[in-house]
Amino acid sequence: MTAPLSLTFAAWRAGPPKRYVTLAELLVRMGDFGMDLTWRVRLYDEGIHPELERAAAGDRIGTLTLLSLVAPDRQLVDGDYDGYDADGRLVLELQEFDSTSWDVRTAEPWLLDAIHRWFPDAEPSPPGVWDE
């Protein structure tokens, strides 16, 4: 990924009704771009979602498979979701932190613009968010 930029936004949205932005919602909002990716998933809380843990233990999984494992109302706690294009390039990173925020990193400016439209509170990610 060249020159990635990142945004952070609150996972909980004010209501009414108050709601949580799920991984499924993010994937669906990305439309065709998200549907064409394969994903490497890392979860940090064992036992919360055994089916997703099993799928994540193997090779990358397609978006439709990932969507089938994360119900639209399913709140996960901590996880990293790395999206790869058909050429195997990392093009999108989603990080769910403590059920409080989402961090999105990509070199696709249109996607960051869309994230900001969908979630107007999105701001540049704080330093250190993407340290490995």
mmCIF file of C-alpha atoms in Angstrom:
data_model
loop_
_atom_site.group_PDB
_atom_site.id
_atom_site.type_symbol
_atom_site.label_atom_id
_atom_site.label_comp_id
_atom_site.label_asym_id
_atom_site.label_seq_id
_atom_site.Cartn_x
_atom_site.Cartn_y
_atom_site.Cartn_z
ATOM 1 C CA MET A 1 0.000 0.000 0.000
ATOM 2 C CA THR A 2 1.560 3.315 -1.014
ATOM 3 C CA ALA A 3 1.178 6.432 1.116
ATOM 4 C CA PRO A 4 -1.685 5.164 3.264
ATOM 5 C CA LEU A 5 -3.796 7.636 5.152
ATOM 6 C CA SER A 6 -6.039 6.736 8.024
ATOM 7 C CA LEU A 7 -9.176 7.880 9.776
ATOM 8 C CA THR A 8 -10.622 7.008 13.161
ATOM 9 C CA PHE A 9 -14.288 7.274 14.073
ATOM 10 C CA ALA A 10 -16.502 6.285 16.985
ATOM 11 C CA ALA A 11 -18.029 2.831 16.653
ATOM 12 C CA TRP A 12 -21.110 3.816 18.666
ATOM 13 C CA ARG A 13 -23.455 6.206 16.871
ATOM 14 C CA ALA A 14 -25.875 8.518 18.663
ATOM 15 C CA GLY A 15 -29.531 7.726 18.169
ATOM 16 C CA PRO A 16 -32.226 7.394 18.385
ATOM 17 C CA PRO A 17 -31.683 4.537 18.337
ATOM 18 C CA LYS A 18 -28.091 4.318 19.528
ATOM 19 C CA ARG A 19 -26.300 1.761 17.360
ATOM 20 C CA TYR A 20 -22.946 0.113 16.787
ATOM 21 C CA VAL A 21 -21.156 0.264 13.424
ATOM 22 C CA THR A 22 -20.427 -3.381 12.658
ATOM 23 C CA LEU A 23 -17.856 -4.931 10.369
ATOM 24 C CA ALA A 24 -20.740 -6.098 8.170
ATOM 25 C CA GLU A 25 -21.951 -2.521 7.773
ATOM 26 C CA LEU A 26 -18.505 -1.300 6.752
ATOM 27 C CA LEU A 27 -18.088 -4.082 4.210
ATOM 28 C CA VAL A 28 -21.490 -3.473 2.649
ATOM 29 C CA ARG A 29 -21.008 0.306 2.511
ATOM 30 C CA MET A 30 -17.843 -0.196 0.437
ATOM 31 C CA GLY A 31 -19.854 -1.779 -2.349
ATOM 32 C CA ASP A 32 -17.963 -3.365 -5.241
ATOM 33 C CA PHE A 33 -14.586 -2.285 -3.888
ATOM 34 C CA GLY A 34 -15.072 -4.270 -0.694
ATOM 35 C CA MET A 35 -16.710 -7.234 -2.415
ATOM 36 C CA ASP A 36 -13.647 -7.879 -4.558
ATOM 37 C CA LEU A 37 -11.221 -8.165 -1.646
ATOM 38 C CA THR A 38 -9.914 -11.138 0.277
ATOM 39 C CA TRP A 39 -9.289 -10.759 3.989
ATOM 40 C CA ARG A 40 -6.760 -11.726 6.590
ATOM 41 C CA VAL A 41 -8.460 -11.573 9.985
ATOM 42 C CA ARG A 42 -6.810 -11.338 13.398
ATOM 43 C CA LEU A 43 -8.969 -11.445 16.513
ATOM 44 C CA TYR A 44 -7.566 -10.668 19.934
ATOM 45 C CA ASP A 45 -10.313 -12.008 22.183
ATOM 46 C CA GLU A 46 -10.482 -15.789 21.961
ATOM 47 C CA GLY A 47 -13.772 -17.583 22.206
ATOM 48 C CA ILE A 48 -16.015 -14.664 21.272
ATOM 49 C CA HIS A 49 -16.572 -15.815 17.699
ATOM 50 C CA PRO A 50 -15.307 -19.404 17.165
ATOM 51 C CA GLU A 51 -16.481 -19.677 13.531
ATOM 52 C CA LEU A 52 -14.615 -16.520 12.536
ATOM 53 C CA GLU A 53 -11.565 -17.651 14.513
ATOM 54 C CA ARG A 54 -11.502 -20.935 12.577
ATOM 55 C CA ALA A 55 -11.865 -19.141 9.239
ATOM 56 C CA ALA A 56 -9.171 -16.640 10.188
ATOM 57 C CA ALA A 57 -6.730 -19.406 11.099
ATOM 58 C CA GLY A 58 -6.412 -20.455 7.456
ATOM 59 C CA ASP A 59 -5.812 -18.601 4.230
ATOM 60 C CA ARG A 60 -7.446 -15.309 3.406
ATOM 61 C CA ILE A 61 -11.202 -15.433 3.040
ATOM 62 C CA GLY A 62 -13.464 -13.698 0.549
ATOM 63 C CA THR A 63 -15.772 -10.858 1.488
ATOM 64 C CA LEU A 64 -18.915 -12.940 1.062
ATOM 65 C CA THR A 65 -17.520 -15.613 3.376
ATOM 66 C CA LEU A 66 -16.551 -12.944 5.894
ATOM 67 C CA LEU A 67 -20.027 -11.406 5.673
ATOM 68 C CA SER A 68 -21.614 -14.805 6.244
ATOM 69 C CA LEU A 69 -19.646 -15.108 9.498
ATOM 70 C CA VAL A 70 -20.399 -11.657 10.894
ATOM 71 C CA ALA A 71 -24.112 -11.098 11.307
ATOM 72 C CA PRO A 72 -25.262 -7.532 10.642
ATOM 73 C CA ASP A 73 -25.794 -6.951 14.348
ATOM 74 C CA ARG A 74 -22.645 -8.752 15.544
ATOM 75 C CA GLN A 75 -20.360 -6.594 17.660
ATOM 76 C CA LEU A 76 -16.806 -7.850 17.912
ATOM 77 C CA VAL A 77 -14.366 -6.365 20.412
ATOM 78 C CA ASP A 78 -10.829 -6.157 19.030
ATOM 79 C CA GLY A 79 -9.750 -7.186 15.575
ATOM 80 C CA ASP A 80 -7.680 -6.386 12.527
ATOM 81 C CA TYR A 81 -9.107 -6.966 9.062
ATOM 82 C CA ASP A 82 -6.660 -6.610 6.160
ATOM 83 C CA GLY A 83 -8.159 -6.420 2.660
ATOM 84 C CA TYR A 84 -6.163 -7.561 -0.376
ATOM 85 C CA ASP A 85 -6.969 -6.944 -4.031
ATOM 86 C CA ALA A 86 -6.911 -9.565 -6.794
ATOM 87 C CA ASP A 87 -3.157 -8.993 -7.273
ATOM 88 C CA GLY A 88 -2.482 -9.761 -3.615
ATOM 89 C CA ARG A 89 -1.724 -6.148 -2.644
ATOM 90 C CA LEU A 90 -2.832 -4.894 0.753
ATOM 91 C CA VAL A 91 -5.272 -2.072 -0.091
ATOM 92 C CA LEU A 92 -7.348 -1.633 3.049
ATOM 93 C CA GLU A 93 -6.857 -2.116 6.770
ATOM 94 C CA LEU A 94 -9.701 -1.977 9.275
ATOM 95 C CA GLN A 95 -8.982 -2.057 12.972
ATOM 96 C CA GLU A 96 -11.689 -2.415 15.591
ATOM 97 C CA PHE A 97 -10.520 -1.224 18.974
ATOM 98 C CA ASP A 98 -12.251 -2.175 22.220
ATOM 99 C CA SER A 99 -15.723 -1.750 20.690
ATOM 100 C CA THR A 100 -15.202 2.005 20.893
ATOM 101 C CA SER A 101 -13.677 2.991 17.565
ATOM 102 C CA TRP A 102 -12.800 1.948 14.059
ATOM 103 C CA ASP A 103 -9.551 2.870 12.336
ATOM 104 C CA VAL A 104 -9.439 2.725 8.551
ATOM 105 C CA ARG A 105 -6.189 2.904 6.581
ATOM 106 C CA THR A 106 -5.963 2.948 2.806
ATOM 107 C CA ALA A 107 -4.215 4.694 -0.084
ATOM 108 C CA GLU A 108 -7.622 5.175 -1.760
ATOM 109 C CA PRO A 109 -8.585 8.850 -1.227
ATOM 110 C CA TRP A 110 -12.148 8.279 -2.479
ATOM 111 C CA LEU A 111 -12.684 5.678 0.244
ATOM 112 C CA LEU A 112 -11.471 8.013 2.979
ATOM 113 C CA ASP A 113 -13.784 10.708 1.587
ATOM 114 C CA ALA A 114 -16.682 8.229 1.695
ATOM 115 C CA ILE A 115 -15.832 7.209 5.282
ATOM 116 C CA HIS A 116 -15.881 10.867 6.271
ATOM 117 C CA ARG A 117 -19.282 11.361 4.611
ATOM 118 C CA TRP A 118 -20.731 8.286 6.320
ATOM 119 C CA PHE A 119 -19.178 9.137 9.679
ATOM 120 C CA PRO A 120 -18.691 12.930 9.928
ATOM 121 C CA ASP A 121 -16.827 12.572 13.243
ATOM 122 C CA ALA A 122 -13.993 10.735 11.445
ATOM 123 C CA GLU A 123 -10.630 12.353 12.072
ATOM 124 C CA PRO A 124 -7.041 11.481 11.191
ATOM 125 C CA SER A 125 -5.964 8.520 13.291
ATOM 126 C CA PRO A 126 -3.843 9.422 16.311
ATOM 127 C CA PRO A 127 -0.106 8.706 16.170
ATOM 128 C CA GLY A 128 0.781 5.144 17.092
ATOM 129 C CA VAL A 129 -2.512 3.533 16.057
ATOM 130 C CA TRP A 130 -0.829 1.519 13.317
ATOM 131 C CA ASP A 131 2.426 0.706 15.092
ATOM 132 C CA GLU A 132 3.160 -2.984 14.836
#
